[in-house]
Coordinates of C-alpha atoms in Angstrom, one line a residue:
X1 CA -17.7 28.9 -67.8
X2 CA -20.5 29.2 -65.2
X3 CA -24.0 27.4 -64.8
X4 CA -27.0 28.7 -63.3
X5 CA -29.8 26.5 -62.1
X6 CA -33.6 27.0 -61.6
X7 CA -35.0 26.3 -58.3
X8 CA -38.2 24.4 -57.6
X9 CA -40.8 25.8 -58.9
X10 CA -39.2 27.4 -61.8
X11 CA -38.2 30.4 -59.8
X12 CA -34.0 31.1 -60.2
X13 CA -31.7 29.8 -58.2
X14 CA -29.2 32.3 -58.6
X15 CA -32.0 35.5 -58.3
X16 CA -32.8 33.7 -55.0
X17 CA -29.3 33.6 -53.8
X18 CA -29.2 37.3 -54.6
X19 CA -31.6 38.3 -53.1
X20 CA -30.7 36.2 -50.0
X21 CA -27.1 38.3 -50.6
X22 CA -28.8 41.9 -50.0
X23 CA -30.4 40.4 -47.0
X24 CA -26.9 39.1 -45.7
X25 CA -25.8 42.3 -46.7
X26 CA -28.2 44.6 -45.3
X27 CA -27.1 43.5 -42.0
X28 CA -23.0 43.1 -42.3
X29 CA -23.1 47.0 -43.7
X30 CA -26.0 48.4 -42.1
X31 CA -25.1 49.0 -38.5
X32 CA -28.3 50.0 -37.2
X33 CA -28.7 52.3 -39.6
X34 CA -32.1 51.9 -41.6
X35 CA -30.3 54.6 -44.7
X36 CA -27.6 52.7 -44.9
X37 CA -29.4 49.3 -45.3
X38 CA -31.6 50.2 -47.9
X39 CA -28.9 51.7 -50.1
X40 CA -26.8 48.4 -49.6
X41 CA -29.7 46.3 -50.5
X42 CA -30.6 48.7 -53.8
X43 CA -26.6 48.1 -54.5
X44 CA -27.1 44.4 -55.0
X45 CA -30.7 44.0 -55.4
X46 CA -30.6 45.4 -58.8
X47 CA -28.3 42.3 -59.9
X48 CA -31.0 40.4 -59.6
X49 CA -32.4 41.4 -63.4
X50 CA -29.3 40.0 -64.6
X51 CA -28.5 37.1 -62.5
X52 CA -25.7 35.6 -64.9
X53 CA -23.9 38.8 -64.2
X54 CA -22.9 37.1 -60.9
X55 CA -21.4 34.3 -62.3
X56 CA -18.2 36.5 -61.4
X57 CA -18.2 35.7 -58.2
X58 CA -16.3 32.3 -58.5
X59 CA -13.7 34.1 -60.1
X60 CA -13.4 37.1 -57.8
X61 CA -13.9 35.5 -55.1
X62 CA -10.7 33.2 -55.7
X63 CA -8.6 36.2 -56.4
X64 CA -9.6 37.6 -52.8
X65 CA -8.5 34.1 -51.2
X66 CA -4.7 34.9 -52.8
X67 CA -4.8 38.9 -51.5
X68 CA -6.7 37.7 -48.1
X69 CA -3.4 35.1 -47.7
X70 CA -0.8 37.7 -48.5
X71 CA -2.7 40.2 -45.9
X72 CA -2.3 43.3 -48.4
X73 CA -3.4 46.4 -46.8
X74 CA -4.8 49.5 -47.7
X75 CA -2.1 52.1 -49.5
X76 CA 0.2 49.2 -50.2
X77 CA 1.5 48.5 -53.4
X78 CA 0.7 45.3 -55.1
X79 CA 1.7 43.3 -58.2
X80 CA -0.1 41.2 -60.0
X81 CA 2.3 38.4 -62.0
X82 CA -0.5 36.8 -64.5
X83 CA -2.7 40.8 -64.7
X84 CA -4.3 40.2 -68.3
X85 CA -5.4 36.4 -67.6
X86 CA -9.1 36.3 -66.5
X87 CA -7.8 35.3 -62.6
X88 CA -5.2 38.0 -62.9
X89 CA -7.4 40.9 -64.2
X90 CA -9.5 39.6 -61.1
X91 CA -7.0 39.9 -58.6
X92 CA -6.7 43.6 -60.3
X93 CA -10.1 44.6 -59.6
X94 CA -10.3 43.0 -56.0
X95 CA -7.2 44.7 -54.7
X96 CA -8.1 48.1 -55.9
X97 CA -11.3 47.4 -54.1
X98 CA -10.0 46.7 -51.2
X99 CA -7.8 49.8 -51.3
X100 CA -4.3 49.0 -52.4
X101 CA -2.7 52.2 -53.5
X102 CA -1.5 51.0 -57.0
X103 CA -1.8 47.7 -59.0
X104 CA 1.3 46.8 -60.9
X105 CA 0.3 44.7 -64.0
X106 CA 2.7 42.9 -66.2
X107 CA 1.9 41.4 -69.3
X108 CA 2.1 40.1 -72.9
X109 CA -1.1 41.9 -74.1
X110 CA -1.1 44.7 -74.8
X111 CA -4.7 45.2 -75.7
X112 CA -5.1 43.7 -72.5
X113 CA -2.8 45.7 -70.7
X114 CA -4.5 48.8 -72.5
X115 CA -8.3 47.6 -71.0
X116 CA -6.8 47.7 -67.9
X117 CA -5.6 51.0 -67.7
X118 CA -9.0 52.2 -69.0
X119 CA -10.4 50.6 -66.4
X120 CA -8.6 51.5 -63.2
X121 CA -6.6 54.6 -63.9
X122 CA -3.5 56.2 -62.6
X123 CA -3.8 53.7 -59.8
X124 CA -2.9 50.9 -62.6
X125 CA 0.6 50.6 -63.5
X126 CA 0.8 48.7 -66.6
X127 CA 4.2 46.9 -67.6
X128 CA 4.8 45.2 -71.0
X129 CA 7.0 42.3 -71.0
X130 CA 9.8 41.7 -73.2
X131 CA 10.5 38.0 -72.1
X132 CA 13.9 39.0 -70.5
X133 CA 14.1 38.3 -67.0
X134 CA 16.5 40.8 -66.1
X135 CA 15.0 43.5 -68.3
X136 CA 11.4 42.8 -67.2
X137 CA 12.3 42.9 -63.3
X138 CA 13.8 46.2 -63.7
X139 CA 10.6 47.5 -65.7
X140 CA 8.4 46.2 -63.0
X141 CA 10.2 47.5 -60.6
X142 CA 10.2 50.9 -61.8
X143 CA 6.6 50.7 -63.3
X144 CA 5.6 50.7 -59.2
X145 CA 7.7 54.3 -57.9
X146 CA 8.8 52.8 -54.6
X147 CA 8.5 49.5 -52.6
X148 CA 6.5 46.6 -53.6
X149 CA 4.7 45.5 -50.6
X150 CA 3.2 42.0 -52.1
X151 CA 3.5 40.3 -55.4
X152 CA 0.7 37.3 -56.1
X153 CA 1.1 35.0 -58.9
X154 CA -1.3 34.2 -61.5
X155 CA 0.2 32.7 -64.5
X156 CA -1.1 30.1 -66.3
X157 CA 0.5 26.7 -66.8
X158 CA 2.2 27.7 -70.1
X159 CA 4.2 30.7 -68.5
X160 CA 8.2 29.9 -67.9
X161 CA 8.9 29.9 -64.1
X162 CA 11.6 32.5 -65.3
X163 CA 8.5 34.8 -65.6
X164 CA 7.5 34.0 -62.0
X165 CA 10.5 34.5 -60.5
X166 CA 11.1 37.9 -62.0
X167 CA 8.0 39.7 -60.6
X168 CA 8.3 37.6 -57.2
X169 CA 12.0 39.0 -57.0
X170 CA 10.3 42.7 -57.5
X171 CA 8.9 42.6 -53.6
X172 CA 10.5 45.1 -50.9
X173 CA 12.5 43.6 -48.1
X174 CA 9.9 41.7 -45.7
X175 CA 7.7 41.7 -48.8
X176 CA 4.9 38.7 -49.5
X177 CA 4.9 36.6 -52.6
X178 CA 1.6 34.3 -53.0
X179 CA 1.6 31.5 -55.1
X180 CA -1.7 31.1 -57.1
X181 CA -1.1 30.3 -60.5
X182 CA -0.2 27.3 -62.7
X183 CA 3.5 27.5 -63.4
X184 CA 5.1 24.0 -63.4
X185 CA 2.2 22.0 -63.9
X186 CA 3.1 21.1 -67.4
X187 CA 7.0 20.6 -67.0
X188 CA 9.5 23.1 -67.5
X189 CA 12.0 24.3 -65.1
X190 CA 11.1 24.5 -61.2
X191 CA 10.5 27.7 -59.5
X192 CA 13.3 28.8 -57.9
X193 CA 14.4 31.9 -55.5
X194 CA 18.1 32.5 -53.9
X195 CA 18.5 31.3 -50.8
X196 CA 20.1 34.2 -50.0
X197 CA 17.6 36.9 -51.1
X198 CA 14.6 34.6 -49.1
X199 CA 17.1 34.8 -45.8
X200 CA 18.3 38.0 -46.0
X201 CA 15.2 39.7 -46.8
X202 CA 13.6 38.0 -45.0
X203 CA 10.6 37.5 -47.7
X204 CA 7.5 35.2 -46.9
X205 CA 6.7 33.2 -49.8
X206 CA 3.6 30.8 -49.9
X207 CA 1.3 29.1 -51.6
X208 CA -2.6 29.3 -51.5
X209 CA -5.4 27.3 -53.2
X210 CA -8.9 29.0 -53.7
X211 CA -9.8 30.7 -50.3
X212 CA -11.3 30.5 -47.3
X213 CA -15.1 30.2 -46.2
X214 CA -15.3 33.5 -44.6
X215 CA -13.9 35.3 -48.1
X216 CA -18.0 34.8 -49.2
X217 CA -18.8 37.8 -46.7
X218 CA -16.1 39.6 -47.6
X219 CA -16.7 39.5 -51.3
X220 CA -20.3 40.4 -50.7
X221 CA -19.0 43.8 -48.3
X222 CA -16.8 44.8 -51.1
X223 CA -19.7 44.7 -53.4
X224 CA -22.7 46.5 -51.5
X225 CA -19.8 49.2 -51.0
X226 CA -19.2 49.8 -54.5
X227 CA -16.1 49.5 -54.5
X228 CA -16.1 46.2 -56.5
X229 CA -18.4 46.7 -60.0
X230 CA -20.1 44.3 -61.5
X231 CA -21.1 46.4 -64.3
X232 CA -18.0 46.1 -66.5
X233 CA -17.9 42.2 -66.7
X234 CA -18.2 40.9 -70.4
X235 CA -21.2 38.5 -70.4
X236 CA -22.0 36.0 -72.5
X237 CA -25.0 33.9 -71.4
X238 CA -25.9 30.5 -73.9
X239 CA -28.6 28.5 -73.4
X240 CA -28.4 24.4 -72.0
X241 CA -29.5 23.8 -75.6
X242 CA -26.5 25.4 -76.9
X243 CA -23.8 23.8 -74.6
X244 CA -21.3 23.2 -76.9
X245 CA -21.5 26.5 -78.5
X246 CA -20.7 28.2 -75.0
X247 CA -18.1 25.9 -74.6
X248 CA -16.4 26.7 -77.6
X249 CA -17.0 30.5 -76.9
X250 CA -15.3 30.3 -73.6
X251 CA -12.5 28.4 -74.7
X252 CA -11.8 32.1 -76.9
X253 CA -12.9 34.3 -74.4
X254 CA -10.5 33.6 -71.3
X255 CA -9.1 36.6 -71.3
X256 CA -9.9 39.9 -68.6
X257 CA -13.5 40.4 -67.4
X258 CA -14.9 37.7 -69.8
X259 CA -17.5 35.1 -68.6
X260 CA -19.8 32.8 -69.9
X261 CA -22.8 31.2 -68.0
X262 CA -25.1 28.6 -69.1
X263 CA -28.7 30.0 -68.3
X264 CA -32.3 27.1 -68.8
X265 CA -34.6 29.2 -69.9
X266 CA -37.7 30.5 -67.8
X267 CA -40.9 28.3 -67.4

C-alpha cells in the first residue's frame, strides 16, 4: 500500500513530483530536439490527473534494481521465478520494457498466469506449476524455445526453496540468477545449487536488495518512451479517513498490477 502527501499550500505532493518528472524527462529524452521534448513531457504529464496512478513506481522501480543487477540485455531471454506476485508481474512488465525478447512466467495462478498473457502477448511465455521439481524445470525449460539468458527470483516467503532452485537451474551455461525474493525467511530448507553445475557452468548467482539511485532515471526513460504503461495498473485509492479499510483491501489485493494508495483529500 502507498501514501500520497499534500504539499504546503494544499497543492499535491505527488502532482508536483510529476510534473518535476516531465521536466527531468524532457531533457534525459529530448536531445536537443524541441518535438521530441514536448511528446515526452505530454507522455508523463498527463499522469498528473491521476497522481495515485504513480504509486507504481516503488514497485517497478524495485523490479528494475533486480534486472539492472543481472545486466539483462535486449533480445535475451528472461525468467521470472515469483511472475503472478505483485513484484513478479513487475519484473514482467519492466523487462519487456526494456526489450527482453521473451518473459518466461511460472506460476500457481492460473488466472494470474492468464492476465499475463493478455497483457504481454506471444512475447510471454506462461508456465503452470505442478509442485514437482523435476517436472516443473523441464516445463520451464521448454516453455522458453532455447537458452535462458537470466533467471530473477521473486517468491514470497511461503514458497519452498525447492521452487527456487528449479527455475534458477533453468539458466544457459554462463547464465545469471538474481536473488530478490523471500524464500527462507520463515524456515524451511536452505537454498541450495550443486557445486558442480555453479563450477562448471560457470553460472553467476547473487543476491540484490531494492536498487540503486540511478534506477529513478532509468524508470522515468522507460516511461516517457512508452515502453512501460501505466495505464493497466489496478488502482484502488482510500481516503486517510478510511485507513483501515485500505489496509484490509490491500492485504486481498497483492496479486499482479494491484495497488492501493492512501490519497487526503483536496482543500
Amino acid at each position: 500500500m502507498h501514501a500520497i502527501v499534500r504539499g504546503p499550500g494544499g497543492g499535491s505532493a505527488a502532482v508536483q513530483a510529476v510534473e518535476a518528472i516531465a521536466r527531468v524527462t524532457a531533457v534525459i529524452t529530448g536531445m536537443g530536439c524541441p518535438e521530441r521534448r514536448a511528446t515526452s513531457t505530454r507522455r508523463i504529464s498527463v499522469a498528473a490527473d491521476d497522481p495515485a496512478r504513480w504509486a507504481a513506481l516503488t514497485v517497478h522501480t524495485i523490479s528494475y534494481g533486480g534486472l539492472l543487477a543481472g545486466g539483462i540485455e535486449a533480445g535475451e531471454t528472461l525468467l521470472v521465478s515469483g511472475a503472478t506476485g505483485n513484484l513478479g508481474s513487475s519484473a514482467v512488465a519492466v523487462a519487456l520494457a526494456m526489450g527482453a525478447g521473451r518473459v518466461v512466467a511460472p506460476g500457481r495462478n492460473q488466472a494470474a498466469l492468464d492476465l499475463l498473457a493478455d497483457r504481454f502477448g506471444p512475447r510471454l511465455r506462461p508456465v503452470p506449476l505442478t509442485g514437482d521439481e523435476a517436472t516443473d524445470r523441464a516445463a520451464m525449460s521448454a516453455a522458453a524455445e532455447g537458452p535462458i539468458d537470466m533467471v530473477i527470483d521473486l517468491l514470497p516467503p511461503s514458497a519452498p526453496s525447492s521452487a527456487s532452485r528449479a527455475a534458477a537451474m533453468t539458466v544457459r551455461e554462463r547464465g545469471r540468477v538474481v536473488l530478490m525474493g523471500g524464500v527462507g525467511m520463515l524456515g524451511g530448507d536452505d537454498l541450495a545449487f550443486p557445486y558442480p553445475w555453479i563450477m562448471r557452468n560457470s553460472i553467476t548467482v547473487r543476491g540484490q536488495w531494492m536498487y540503486p539511485r540511478t534506477a529513478n532515471v532509468g524508470i522515468i526513460r522507460l516511461l516517457a518512451s512508452g515502453t512501460l504503461d501505466l495505464a493497466p495498473e489496478r488502482v484502488r485509492s482510500f481516503g486517510l479517513d478510511a485507513v483501515n479499510d485500505a489496509i484490509a483491501y490491500a492485504a486481498e489485493h497483492g496479486g499482479p498490477f494491484d495497488r492501493t494508495s492512501l490519497t487526503p483529500s483536496a482543500g
